[in-house]
């Protein structure tokens, strides 16, 4: 059975879901907007929902038409944006979406995990939509090529955010290993001064707390929530670390496999003998 993405009050079924291309394009732009607003949890949820829907309806997009080609390209772009979001804001997603992401973009994910700025730039330029400048060019000025200015501006905003978080995955990996740790010791591990390391810890706290949509008719509404798997507080010169990771839920995986088995069994029974 083909299921639509979970219903959102932002997109009524009566208007959006009549056209798969319109639906996928809308989710693509909404997810990208969330990414640029630093609302990574909402971006991950948006991309995961529509990519799971595309997986379940992929037989609809096998024909070589201009619309299917566009959908396939947007799908690949959304996988790239999802990989960026998961690196900046790690969290669990649907197993089938994660498997497809690892299968299609394993090399890209490895380069992103190595925190290569060039890979962040290339991935963003490939996956972002086309930007238009809200300001018309100066027609009296000498003829210059301005068409790349909007992309350059958005890329600069994105890379500024990436550079602010470039050290956070390393800090997160150390915090997962300990329950208590002197600040001076952890700063020495990272070859940083203590004051600079305290600033990075504050940055970690700030960046892991995002606005997350919970309810309401506007996608801009939401509540501040912490999305980090580890939490900590500082008492004098000691970091106290707590693991906030939620236990894995295996029920959804087995239910999904049972549904696949039932669909396969029904297909086999329908075959002529």
Coordinates of C-alpha atoms in Angstrom, one line a residue:
X1 CA 0.0 0.0 0.0
X2 CA 1.4 3.4 -1.0
X3 CA 1.2 6.0 1.8
X4 CA 1.5 9.7 1.6
X5 CA 3.8 11.7 3.8
X6 CA 2.3 12.5 7.2
X7 CA -0.3 15.1 6.8
X8 CA 0.7 18.6 7.7
X9 CA -1.6 21.5 8.4
X10 CA 0.7 23.6 6.2
X11 CA -0.2 21.6 3.1
X12 CA -3.8 20.5 2.8
X13 CA -4.3 17.4 0.7
X14 CA -6.9 19.0 -1.4
X15 CA -4.4 21.4 -3.1
X16 CA -0.9 20.0 -2.8
X17 CA -1.2 16.3 -3.1
X18 CA -3.0 16.3 -6.4
X19 CA 0.3 16.6 -8.2
X20 CA 3.3 14.5 -7.1
X21 CA 5.7 17.0 -8.8
X22 CA 4.1 19.9 -7.0
X23 CA 4.2 18.1 -3.7
X24 CA 7.9 17.1 -4.0
X25 CA 9.0 20.6 -5.2
X26 CA 7.1 22.2 -2.2
X27 CA 8.8 19.9 0.3
X28 CA 12.2 20.6 -1.3
X29 CA 11.8 24.3 -1.0
X30 CA 10.4 24.1 2.6
X31 CA 13.2 21.8 3.7
X32 CA 15.8 24.1 2.1
X33 CA 14.2 27.2 3.9
X34 CA 14.4 25.3 7.2
X35 CA 18.1 24.6 6.5
X36 CA 18.9 28.2 5.9
X37 CA 17.0 29.2 9.0
X38 CA 19.1 26.8 11.1
X39 CA 16.1 24.8 11.9
X40 CA 17.8 21.5 11.2
X41 CA 15.3 19.2 13.0
X42 CA 12.5 20.6 10.9
X43 CA 14.6 20.3 7.7
X44 CA 15.5 16.7 8.5
X45 CA 11.8 15.8 9.2
X46 CA 10.7 17.5 6.0
X47 CA 13.3 15.8 3.8
X48 CA 12.8 12.4 5.5
X49 CA 9.1 12.4 5.0
X50 CA 9.1 13.3 1.3
X51 CA 12.1 10.9 0.5
X52 CA 10.3 8.1 2.2
X53 CA 7.2 8.9 0.1
X54 CA 9.3 8.9 -3.1
X55 CA 10.8 5.5 -2.1
X56 CA 7.3 4.0 -1.8
X57 CA 6.2 5.5 -5.1
X58 CA 9.4 5.3 -7.2
X59 CA 7.7 3.2 -9.8
X60 CA 5.8 6.3 -10.8
X61 CA 9.0 8.2 -11.7
X62 CA 10.7 5.6 -14.0
X63 CA 9.4 7.0 -17.2
X64 CA 11.8 9.3 -19.1
X65 CA 9.8 12.5 -19.2
X66 CA 10.9 16.0 -18.4
X67 CA 8.8 15.9 -15.2
X68 CA 10.3 12.6 -13.9
X69 CA 13.8 13.9 -14.7
X70 CA 13.2 17.0 -12.6
X71 CA 11.8 14.9 -9.8
X72 CA 14.8 12.5 -9.9
X73 CA 17.2 15.5 -9.8
X74 CA 15.3 17.1 -6.8
X75 CA 15.4 13.8 -5.0
X76 CA 19.2 13.6 -5.4
X77 CA 19.4 17.2 -4.2
X78 CA 17.3 16.5 -1.1
X79 CA 19.5 13.5 -0.2
X80 CA 22.5 15.9 -0.4
X81 CA 20.8 18.5 1.8
X82 CA 19.8 15.8 4.2
X83 CA 23.4 14.6 4.5
X84 CA 24.5 18.2 5.3
X85 CA 21.7 18.5 8.0
X86 CA 22.6 15.2 9.6
X87 CA 26.2 16.3 9.9
X88 CA 25.4 19.7 11.4
X89 CA 22.6 18.3 13.6
X90 CA 22.9 14.5 14.1
X91 CA 19.7 12.6 14.8
X92 CA 18.0 9.3 13.9
X93 CA 16.0 9.1 10.8
X94 CA 14.0 6.3 9.1
X95 CA 16.2 3.3 8.5
X96 CA 15.2 2.9 4.8
X97 CA 16.0 6.6 4.1
X98 CA 19.3 6.4 5.9
X99 CA 20.2 3.2 3.9
X100 CA 19.4 4.8 0.6
X101 CA 21.4 7.9 1.7
X102 CA 24.4 5.8 2.6
X103 CA 24.2 3.8 -0.6
X104 CA 23.9 6.8 -3.0
X105 CA 26.2 9.3 -1.3
X106 CA 28.7 7.4 0.8
X107 CA 31.7 9.1 -0.6
X108 CA 30.2 12.5 -0.2
X109 CA 29.2 11.7 3.4
X110 CA 32.8 10.6 4.2
X111 CA 34.2 13.9 2.8
X112 CA 31.6 15.9 4.8
X113 CA 32.6 14.0 8.0
X114 CA 36.2 15.0 7.3
X115 CA 34.9 18.6 7.5
X116 CA 36.2 19.5 4.1
X117 CA 35.0 23.0 3.3
X118 CA 35.3 22.5 -0.4
X119 CA 32.8 19.6 -0.2
X120 CA 30.4 21.7 1.8
X121 CA 30.6 24.4 -0.9
X122 CA 30.2 21.9 -3.8
X123 CA 27.3 20.1 -2.1
X124 CA 25.5 23.4 -1.4
X125 CA 25.9 24.7 -4.9
X126 CA 24.7 21.5 -6.4
X127 CA 21.6 21.0 -4.1
X128 CA 20.5 24.6 -3.6
X129 CA 17.7 26.1 -5.8
X130 CA 18.3 28.9 -8.3
X131 CA 18.4 32.3 -6.6
X132 CA 17.2 35.6 -8.0
X133 CA 18.3 39.0 -6.8
X134 CA 15.4 41.1 -5.4
X135 CA 17.3 44.2 -6.6
X136 CA 17.5 45.0 -10.3
X137 CA 20.9 45.7 -11.8
X138 CA 22.2 49.2 -12.5
X139 CA 21.6 49.5 -16.2
X140 CA 23.6 52.7 -16.4
X141 CA 26.7 51.0 -15.1
X142 CA 29.2 49.1 -17.3
X143 CA 27.9 45.6 -18.4
X144 CA 29.0 43.1 -15.7
X145 CA 28.1 39.6 -14.9
X146 CA 25.8 39.8 -11.9
X147 CA 23.9 36.5 -12.2
X148 CA 26.1 34.7 -9.7
X149 CA 25.8 37.3 -7.0
X150 CA 22.7 35.8 -5.3
X151 CA 24.2 32.4 -5.1
X152 CA 27.5 33.8 -3.8
X153 CA 25.7 35.7 -1.1
X154 CA 23.7 32.6 0.0
X155 CA 26.8 30.4 -0.1
X156 CA 28.6 32.9 2.1
X157 CA 25.8 32.8 4.7
X158 CA 25.8 29.0 4.7
X159 CA 29.6 28.7 4.9
X160 CA 29.7 31.2 7.8
X161 CA 27.4 28.9 9.7
X162 CA 29.5 25.8 8.8
X163 CA 32.7 27.5 9.9
X164 CA 31.1 28.3 13.3
X165 CA 30.2 24.6 13.7
X166 CA 33.4 23.1 12.2
X167 CA 34.8 22.1 15.6
X168 CA 31.5 20.8 17.1
X169 CA 31.6 17.2 15.7
X170 CA 35.0 16.7 17.3
X171 CA 33.8 18.1 20.7
X172 CA 30.7 15.9 20.5
X173 CA 32.9 12.8 19.9
X174 CA 34.9 13.5 23.0
X175 CA 31.9 14.3 25.2
X176 CA 30.4 10.9 24.3
X177 CA 33.4 9.1 25.8
X178 CA 33.3 10.6 29.3
X179 CA 30.9 11.4 32.1
X180 CA 33.2 13.9 33.8
X181 CA 36.2 15.7 32.4
X182 CA 38.3 18.7 33.5
X183 CA 38.1 21.6 31.0
X184 CA 41.8 22.0 30.9
X185 CA 42.3 18.3 29.9
X186 CA 39.7 18.4 27.1
X187 CA 41.1 21.7 25.9
X188 CA 44.5 20.1 25.7
X189 CA 43.1 17.2 23.7
X190 CA 41.9 19.7 21.1
X191 CA 45.1 21.8 21.3
X192 CA 43.1 24.8 22.3
X193 CA 43.4 27.5 25.0
X194 CA 41.0 27.1 27.9
X195 CA 39.1 30.4 27.2
X196 CA 38.7 29.5 23.5
X197 CA 37.5 26.1 24.5
X198 CA 34.9 27.5 26.9
X199 CA 33.6 29.6 24.0
X200 CA 33.3 26.5 21.8
X201 CA 31.3 24.7 24.6
X202 CA 28.9 27.7 24.7
X203 CA 28.7 27.5 20.9
X204 CA 27.9 23.8 21.2
X205 CA 25.0 24.6 23.6
X206 CA 23.7 27.3 21.4
X207 CA 23.9 25.5 18.1
X208 CA 22.2 22.3 19.4
X209 CA 19.2 24.2 20.5
X210 CA 16.8 24.9 17.6
X211 CA 13.2 26.0 17.1
X212 CA 11.2 22.9 16.2
X213 CA 7.7 22.9 14.8
X214 CA 5.3 21.0 17.1
X215 CA 1.8 22.3 16.2
X216 CA 0.0 25.1 14.5
X217 CA -0.9 26.3 11.0
X218 CA 2.3 28.2 10.4
X219 CA 5.6 26.5 9.6
X220 CA 7.4 29.4 11.3
X221 CA 5.9 28.5 14.7
X222 CA 7.8 26.2 17.1
X223 CA 9.4 25.7 20.4
X224 CA 13.1 25.7 21.4
X225 CA 14.3 22.1 21.8
X226 CA 17.7 20.6 22.3
X227 CA 18.6 18.0 19.6
X228 CA 21.9 16.9 21.0
X229 CA 22.5 13.3 22.1
X230 CA 24.7 14.5 24.9
X231 CA 24.1 17.2 27.4
X232 CA 26.5 18.8 29.9
X233 CA 27.0 21.5 32.5
X234 CA 30.1 23.1 33.9
X235 CA 30.7 23.2 37.6
X236 CA 33.8 25.3 38.3
X237 CA 36.5 23.7 36.1
X238 CA 34.7 20.3 35.6
X239 CA 32.4 19.3 32.7
X240 CA 29.6 16.9 33.8
X241 CA 28.2 15.0 30.8
X242 CA 24.9 13.1 30.6
X243 CA 23.8 10.9 27.7
X244 CA 20.4 11.9 26.5
X245 CA 20.2 9.3 23.7
X246 CA 16.8 7.7 23.3
X247 CA 16.8 3.9 23.1
X248 CA 16.4 2.5 19.6
X249 CA 12.9 1.6 18.5
X250 CA 12.9 -1.7 16.7
X251 CA 9.1 -2.0 16.5
X252 CA 8.7 0.3 13.5
X253 CA 11.4 -1.6 11.6
X254 CA 9.8 -5.0 12.1
X255 CA 6.3 -3.6 11.2
X256 CA 7.7 -2.2 8.0
X257 CA 9.3 -5.5 7.1
X258 CA 6.0 -7.4 7.8
X259 CA 4.1 -5.0 5.5
X260 CA 6.7 -5.6 2.7
X261 CA 6.4 -9.4 3.2
X262 CA 2.6 -9.2 3.0
X263 CA 2.8 -7.1 -0.2
X264 CA 5.2 -9.6 -1.7
X265 CA 3.0 -12.5 -0.7
X266 CA 0.0 -10.8 -2.2
X267 CA 1.9 -10.2 -5.5
X268 CA 3.0 -13.9 -5.7
X269 CA -0.6 -15.1 -5.1
X270 CA -1.8 -12.8 -8.0
X271 CA 0.6 -14.4 -10.5
X272 CA -0.9 -16.8 -12.9
X273 CA 0.2 -20.4 -12.4

